[in-house]
Tab-separated table of C-alpha atoms and ligand atoms in Angstrom:
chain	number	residue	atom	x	y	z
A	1	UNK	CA	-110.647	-9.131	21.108
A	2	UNK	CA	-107.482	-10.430	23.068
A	3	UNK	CA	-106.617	-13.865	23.753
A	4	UNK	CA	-108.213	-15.410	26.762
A	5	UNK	CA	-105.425	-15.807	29.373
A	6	UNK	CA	-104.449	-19.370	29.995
A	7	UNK	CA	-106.466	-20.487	33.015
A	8	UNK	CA	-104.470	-21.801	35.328
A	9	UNK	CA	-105.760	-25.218	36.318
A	10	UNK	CA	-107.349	-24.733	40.221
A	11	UNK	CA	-105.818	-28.718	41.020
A	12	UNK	CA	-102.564	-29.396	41.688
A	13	UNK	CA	-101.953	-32.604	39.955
A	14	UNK	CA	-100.800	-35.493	42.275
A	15	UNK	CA	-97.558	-36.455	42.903
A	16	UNK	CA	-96.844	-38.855	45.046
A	17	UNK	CA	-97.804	-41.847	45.883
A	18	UNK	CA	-100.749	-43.638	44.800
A	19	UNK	CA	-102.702	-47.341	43.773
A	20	UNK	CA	-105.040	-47.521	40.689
A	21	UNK	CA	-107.040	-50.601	40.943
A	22	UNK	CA	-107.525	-51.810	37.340
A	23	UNK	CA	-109.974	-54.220	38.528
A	24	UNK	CA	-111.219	-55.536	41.585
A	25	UNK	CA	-112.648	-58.796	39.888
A	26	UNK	CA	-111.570	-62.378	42.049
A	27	UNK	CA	-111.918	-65.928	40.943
A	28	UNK	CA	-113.818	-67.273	37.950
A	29	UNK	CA	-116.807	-65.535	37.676
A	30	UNK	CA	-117.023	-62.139	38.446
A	31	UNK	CA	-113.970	-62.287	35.312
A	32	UNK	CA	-114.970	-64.203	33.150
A	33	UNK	CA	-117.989	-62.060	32.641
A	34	UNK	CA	-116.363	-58.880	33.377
A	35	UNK	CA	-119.365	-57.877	35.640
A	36	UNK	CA	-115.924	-56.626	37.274
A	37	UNK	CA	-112.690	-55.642	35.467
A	38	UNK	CA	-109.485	-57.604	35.959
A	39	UNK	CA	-106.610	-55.502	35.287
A	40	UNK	CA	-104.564	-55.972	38.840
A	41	UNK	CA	-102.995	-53.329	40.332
A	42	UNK	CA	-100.922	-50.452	39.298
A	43	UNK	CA	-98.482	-48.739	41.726
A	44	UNK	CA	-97.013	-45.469	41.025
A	45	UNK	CA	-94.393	-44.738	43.632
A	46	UNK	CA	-92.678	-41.804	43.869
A	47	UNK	CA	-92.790	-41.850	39.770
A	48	UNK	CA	-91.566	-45.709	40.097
A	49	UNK	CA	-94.221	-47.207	38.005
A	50	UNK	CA	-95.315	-51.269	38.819
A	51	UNK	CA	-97.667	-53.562	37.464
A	52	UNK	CA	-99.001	-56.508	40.157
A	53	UNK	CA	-101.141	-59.046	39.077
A	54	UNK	CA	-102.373	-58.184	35.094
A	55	UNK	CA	-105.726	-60.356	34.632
A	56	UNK	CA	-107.133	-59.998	31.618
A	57	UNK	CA	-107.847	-57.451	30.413
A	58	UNK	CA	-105.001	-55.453	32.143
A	59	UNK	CA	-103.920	-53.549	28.918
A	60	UNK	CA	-107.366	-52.249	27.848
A	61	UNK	CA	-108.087	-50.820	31.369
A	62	UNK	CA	-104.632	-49.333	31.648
A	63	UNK	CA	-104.580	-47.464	28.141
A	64	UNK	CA	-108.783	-46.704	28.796
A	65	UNK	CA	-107.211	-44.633	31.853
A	66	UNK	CA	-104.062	-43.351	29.820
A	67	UNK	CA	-101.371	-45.266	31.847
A	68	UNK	CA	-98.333	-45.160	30.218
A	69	UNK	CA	-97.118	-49.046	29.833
A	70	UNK	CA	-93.840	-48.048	28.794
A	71	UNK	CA	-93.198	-46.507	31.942
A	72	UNK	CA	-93.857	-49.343	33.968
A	73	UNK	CA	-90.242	-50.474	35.455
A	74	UNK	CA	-91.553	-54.177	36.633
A	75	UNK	CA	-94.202	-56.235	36.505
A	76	UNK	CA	-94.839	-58.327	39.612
A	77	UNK	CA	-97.099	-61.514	39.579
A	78	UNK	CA	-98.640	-63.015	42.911
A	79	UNK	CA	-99.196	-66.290	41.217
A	80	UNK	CA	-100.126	-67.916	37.741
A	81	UNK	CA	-103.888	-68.379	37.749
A	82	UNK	CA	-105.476	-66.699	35.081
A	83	UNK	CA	-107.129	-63.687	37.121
A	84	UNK	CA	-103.489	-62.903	38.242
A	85	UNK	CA	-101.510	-63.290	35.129
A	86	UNK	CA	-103.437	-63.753	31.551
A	87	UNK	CA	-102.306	-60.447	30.022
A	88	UNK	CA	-98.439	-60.592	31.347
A	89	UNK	CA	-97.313	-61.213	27.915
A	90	UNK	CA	-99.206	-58.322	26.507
A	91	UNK	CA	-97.931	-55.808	29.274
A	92	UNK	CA	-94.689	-57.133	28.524
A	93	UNK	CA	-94.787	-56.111	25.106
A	94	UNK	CA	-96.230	-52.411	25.468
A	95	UNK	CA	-93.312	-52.206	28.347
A	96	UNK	CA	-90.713	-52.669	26.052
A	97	UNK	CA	-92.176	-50.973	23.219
A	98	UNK	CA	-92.363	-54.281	21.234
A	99	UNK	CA	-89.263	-55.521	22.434
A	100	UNK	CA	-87.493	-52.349	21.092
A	101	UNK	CA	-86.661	-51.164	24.295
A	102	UNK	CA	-84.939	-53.536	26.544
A	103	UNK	CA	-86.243	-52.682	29.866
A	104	UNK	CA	-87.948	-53.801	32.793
A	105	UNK	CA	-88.240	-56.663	35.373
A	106	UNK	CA	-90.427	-59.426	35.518
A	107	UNK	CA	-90.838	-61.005	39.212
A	108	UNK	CA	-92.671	-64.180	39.817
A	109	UNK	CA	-93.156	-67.368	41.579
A	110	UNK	CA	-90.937	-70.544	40.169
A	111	UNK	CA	-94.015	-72.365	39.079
A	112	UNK	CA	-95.039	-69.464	37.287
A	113	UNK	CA	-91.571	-69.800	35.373
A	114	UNK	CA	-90.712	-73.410	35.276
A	115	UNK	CA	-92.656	-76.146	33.935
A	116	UNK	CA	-95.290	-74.345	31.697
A	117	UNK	CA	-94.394	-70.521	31.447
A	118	UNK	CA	-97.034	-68.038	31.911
A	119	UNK	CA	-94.525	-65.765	29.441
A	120	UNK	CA	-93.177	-66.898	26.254
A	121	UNK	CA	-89.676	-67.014	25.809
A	122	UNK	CA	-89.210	-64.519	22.927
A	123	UNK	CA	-91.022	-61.899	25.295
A	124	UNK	CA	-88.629	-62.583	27.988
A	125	UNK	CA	-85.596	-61.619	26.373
A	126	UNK	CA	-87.240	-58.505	25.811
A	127	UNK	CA	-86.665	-57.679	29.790
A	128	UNK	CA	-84.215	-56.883	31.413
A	129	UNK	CA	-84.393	-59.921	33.737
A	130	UNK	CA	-86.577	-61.990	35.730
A	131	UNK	CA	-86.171	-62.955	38.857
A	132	UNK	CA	-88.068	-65.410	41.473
A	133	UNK	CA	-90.301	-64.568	44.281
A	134	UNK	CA	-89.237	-67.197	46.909
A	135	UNK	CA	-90.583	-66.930	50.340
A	136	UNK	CA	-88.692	-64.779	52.989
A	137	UNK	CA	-86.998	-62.724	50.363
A	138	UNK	CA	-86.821	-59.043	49.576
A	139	UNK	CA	-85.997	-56.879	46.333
A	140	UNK	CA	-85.582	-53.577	45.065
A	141	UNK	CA	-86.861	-51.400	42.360
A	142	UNK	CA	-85.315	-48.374	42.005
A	143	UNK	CA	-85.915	-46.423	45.407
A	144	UNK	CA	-88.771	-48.905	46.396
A	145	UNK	CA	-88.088	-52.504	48.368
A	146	UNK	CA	-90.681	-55.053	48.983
A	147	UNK	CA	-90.795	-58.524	50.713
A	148	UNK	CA	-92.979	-61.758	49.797
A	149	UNK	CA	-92.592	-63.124	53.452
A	150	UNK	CA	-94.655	-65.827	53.283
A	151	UNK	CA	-96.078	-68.997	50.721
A	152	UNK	CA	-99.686	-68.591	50.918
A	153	UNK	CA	-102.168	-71.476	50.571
A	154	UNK	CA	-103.795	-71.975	47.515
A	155	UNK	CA	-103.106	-74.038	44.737
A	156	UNK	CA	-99.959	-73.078	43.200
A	157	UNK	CA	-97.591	-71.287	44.614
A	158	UNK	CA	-97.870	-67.862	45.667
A	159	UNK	CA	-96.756	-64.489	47.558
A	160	UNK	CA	-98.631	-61.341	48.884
A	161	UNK	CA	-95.725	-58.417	49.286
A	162	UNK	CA	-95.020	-55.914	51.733
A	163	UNK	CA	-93.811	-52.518	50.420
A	164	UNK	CA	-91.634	-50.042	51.769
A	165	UNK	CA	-91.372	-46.843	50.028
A	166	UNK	CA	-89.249	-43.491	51.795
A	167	UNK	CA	-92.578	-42.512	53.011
A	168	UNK	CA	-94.935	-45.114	53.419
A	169	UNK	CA	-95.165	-48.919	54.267
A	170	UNK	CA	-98.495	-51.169	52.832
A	171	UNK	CA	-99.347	-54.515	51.985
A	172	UNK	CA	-100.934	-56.736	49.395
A	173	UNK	CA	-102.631	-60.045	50.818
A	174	UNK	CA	-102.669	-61.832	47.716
A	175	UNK	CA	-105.234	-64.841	46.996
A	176	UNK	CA	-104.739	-67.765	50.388
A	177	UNK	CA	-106.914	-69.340	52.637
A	178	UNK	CA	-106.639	-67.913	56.404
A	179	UNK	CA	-103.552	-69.340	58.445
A	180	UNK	CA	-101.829	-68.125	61.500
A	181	UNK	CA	-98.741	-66.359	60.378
A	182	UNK	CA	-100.434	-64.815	58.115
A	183	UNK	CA	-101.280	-61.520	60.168
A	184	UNK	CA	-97.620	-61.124	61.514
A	185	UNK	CA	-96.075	-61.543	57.712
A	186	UNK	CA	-97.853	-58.567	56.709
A	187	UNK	CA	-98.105	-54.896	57.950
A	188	UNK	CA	-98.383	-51.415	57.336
A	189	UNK	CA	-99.834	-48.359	56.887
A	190	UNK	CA	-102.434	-49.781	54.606
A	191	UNK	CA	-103.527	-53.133	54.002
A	192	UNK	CA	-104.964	-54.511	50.506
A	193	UNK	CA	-107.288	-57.545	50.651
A	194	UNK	CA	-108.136	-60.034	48.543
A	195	UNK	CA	-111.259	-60.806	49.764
A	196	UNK	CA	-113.406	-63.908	46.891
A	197	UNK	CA	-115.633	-65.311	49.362
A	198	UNK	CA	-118.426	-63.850	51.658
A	199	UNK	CA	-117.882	-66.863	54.266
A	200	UNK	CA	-115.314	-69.316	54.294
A	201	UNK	CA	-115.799	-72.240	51.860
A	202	UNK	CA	-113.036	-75.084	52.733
A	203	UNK	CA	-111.503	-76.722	50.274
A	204	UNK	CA	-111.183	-73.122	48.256
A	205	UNK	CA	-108.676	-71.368	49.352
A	206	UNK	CA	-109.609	-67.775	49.375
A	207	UNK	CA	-110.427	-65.280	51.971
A	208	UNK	CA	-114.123	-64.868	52.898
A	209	UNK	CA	-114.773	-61.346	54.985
A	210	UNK	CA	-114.723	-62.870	58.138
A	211	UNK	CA	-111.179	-63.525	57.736
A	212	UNK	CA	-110.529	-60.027	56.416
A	213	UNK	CA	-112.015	-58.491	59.607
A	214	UNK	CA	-109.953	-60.816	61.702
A	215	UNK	CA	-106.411	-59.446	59.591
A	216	UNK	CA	-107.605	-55.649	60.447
A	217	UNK	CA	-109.098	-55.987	63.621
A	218	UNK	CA	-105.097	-57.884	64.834
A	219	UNK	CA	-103.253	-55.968	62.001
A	220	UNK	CA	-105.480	-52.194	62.296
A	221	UNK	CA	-104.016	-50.514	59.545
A	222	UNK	CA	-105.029	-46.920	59.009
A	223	UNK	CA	-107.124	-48.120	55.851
A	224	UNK	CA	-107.785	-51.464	54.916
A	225	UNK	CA	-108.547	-51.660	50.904
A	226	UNK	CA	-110.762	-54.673	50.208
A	227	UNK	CA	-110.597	-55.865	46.550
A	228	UNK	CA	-111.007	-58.843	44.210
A	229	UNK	CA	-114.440	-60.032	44.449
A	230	UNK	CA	-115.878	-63.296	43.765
A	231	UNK	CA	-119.460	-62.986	42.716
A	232	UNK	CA	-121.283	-63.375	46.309
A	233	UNK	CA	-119.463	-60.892	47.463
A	234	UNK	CA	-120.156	-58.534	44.711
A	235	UNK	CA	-124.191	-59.267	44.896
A	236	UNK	CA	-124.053	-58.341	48.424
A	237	UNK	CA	-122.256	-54.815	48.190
A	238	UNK	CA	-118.820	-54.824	48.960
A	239	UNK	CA	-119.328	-50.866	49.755
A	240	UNK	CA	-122.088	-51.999	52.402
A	241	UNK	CA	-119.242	-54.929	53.514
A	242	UNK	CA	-116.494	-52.397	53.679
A	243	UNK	CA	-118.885	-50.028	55.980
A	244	UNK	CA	-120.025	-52.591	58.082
A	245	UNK	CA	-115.937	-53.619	59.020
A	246	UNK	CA	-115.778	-49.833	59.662
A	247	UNK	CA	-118.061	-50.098	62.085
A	248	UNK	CA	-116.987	-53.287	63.918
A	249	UNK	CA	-113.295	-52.994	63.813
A	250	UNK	CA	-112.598	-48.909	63.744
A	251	UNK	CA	-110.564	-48.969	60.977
A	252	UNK	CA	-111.342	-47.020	57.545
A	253	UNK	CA	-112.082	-49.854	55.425
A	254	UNK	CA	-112.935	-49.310	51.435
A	255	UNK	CA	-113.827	-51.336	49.049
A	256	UNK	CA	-112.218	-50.967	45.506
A	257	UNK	CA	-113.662	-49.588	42.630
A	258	UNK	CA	-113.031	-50.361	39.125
A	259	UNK	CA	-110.705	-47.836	37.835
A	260	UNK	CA	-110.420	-46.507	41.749
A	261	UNK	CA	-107.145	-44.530	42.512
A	262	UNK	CA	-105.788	-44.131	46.152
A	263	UNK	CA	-103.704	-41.611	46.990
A	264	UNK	CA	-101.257	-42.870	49.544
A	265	UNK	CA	-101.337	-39.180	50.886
A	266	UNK	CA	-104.383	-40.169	52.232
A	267	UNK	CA	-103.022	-41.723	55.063
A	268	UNK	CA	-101.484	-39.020	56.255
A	269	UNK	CA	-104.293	-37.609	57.222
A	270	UNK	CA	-106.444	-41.196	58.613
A	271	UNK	CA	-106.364	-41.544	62.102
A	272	UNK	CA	-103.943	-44.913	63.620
B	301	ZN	ZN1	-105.546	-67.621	42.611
């Protein structure tokens, strides 16, 4: 009886460019009761590995889905709230292998620094720097650049980023209420939307869905990614939201899935 021949696996396994949402949960209480996870986002870019936005929970989901934290080169944070930031202290510990390792950037809003630090100090040193997300700016990791071009409003400060990689160019519109400049400080390929509120609810400063169809109907990326859900949202089927902006704007519009990975390939291949 010979040995069965290795079977050659049938998949290729992916290798470029792609977005694993580790949670599309927004705003108090689709996380605090984890009807939704809350992990943020994690960006693997031509094997440039980056961390936006770890909720809680972040480190669970990652290691549930076998993401290797300690190959994460930066961590990137949108803002401080709680939904954006709570396990940034834990992520910075598995990146640096307990603070064996010296490695990796931590970028952030001032106010996320300054006056009460989402990070503690001992973790910090453990980096290889931090630096500040100020409005207007750009930066680099490794072969990949991205911009925060513009201070959002909400209640402390914060950035969505624009990201330029050798082959493709996308977008993260972070938590804000609606404002004109908004559409021209973002752009791309593909466009990721925060998207709490099913209609607009002044004073909270979140996008509702009428706002996100206004971004992709001036913006039309080839695929608009709608993600971090407050609760109304989620009772009323963000699939069923995401195929009714199909239909009224023309562009492919998803909504995120818990644990959901996008190939960036994919775009390729979506019609303009
Ligand atoms: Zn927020």
């Amino acid at each position: 009886m010979g040995q069965q021949k290795a079977i050659k696996p049938t998949t290729t396994p992916p290798s470029g460019d792609a977005i694993t949402f580790l949670g599309t949960a927004g705003a108090r209480f689709t996380v605090t009761t984890q009807i939704l996870a809350s992990g943020g986002l994690w960006l693997n870019l031509r094997g440039t590995e980056i961390l936006i936005d770890p909720g809680p929970g972040c480190i669970v989901q990652a290691t549930k889905r076998k993401l290797r934290v300690d190959k994460l080169s930066a961590i990137i944070l949108s803002h401080r709230h709680l939904d954006h930031s709570a396990d940034v202290n834990i992520m910075v510990e598995a990146m640096t292998q307990g603070g064996f390792k010296r490695h990796g950037w931590l970028f952030a809003p001032a106010d996320a620094l300054e006056t009460e630090p989402v990070i503690f100090s001992y973790l910090k040193d453990y980096l290889e720097g931090v630096e500040v997300l100020e409005e207007g700016k750009s930066y680099s990791i490794g072969n990949i650049s991205f911009a925060t071009p513009v201070r959002h409003i909400h209640p402390v400060e914060t950035y969505g980023i624009r990201f330029t990689t050798a082959e493709h160019t996308f977008s993260y519109i972070a938590d804000t209420s609606y404002f004109d400049g908004l559409c021209q400080s973002y752009g791309g390929e593909l466009l990721i939307i925060n998207v709490v509120l099913l209609e607009p609810k002044p004073p909270i400063d979140h996008l509702a869905v009428p706002d996100a169809k206004h971004i992709i109907t001036e913006l039309k990326p080839k695929v608009a990614i709608l993600t971090h859900f407050g609760m109304n949202v989620w009772r009323a089927r963000p699939w069923e939201i995401a195929q009714g902006l199909s239909e009224e704007t023309g562009v492919k519009v998803i909504a995120a899935r818990d644990g959901m990975r996008f190939e960036l390939s994919q775009l390729d291949n979506s019609q303009g």
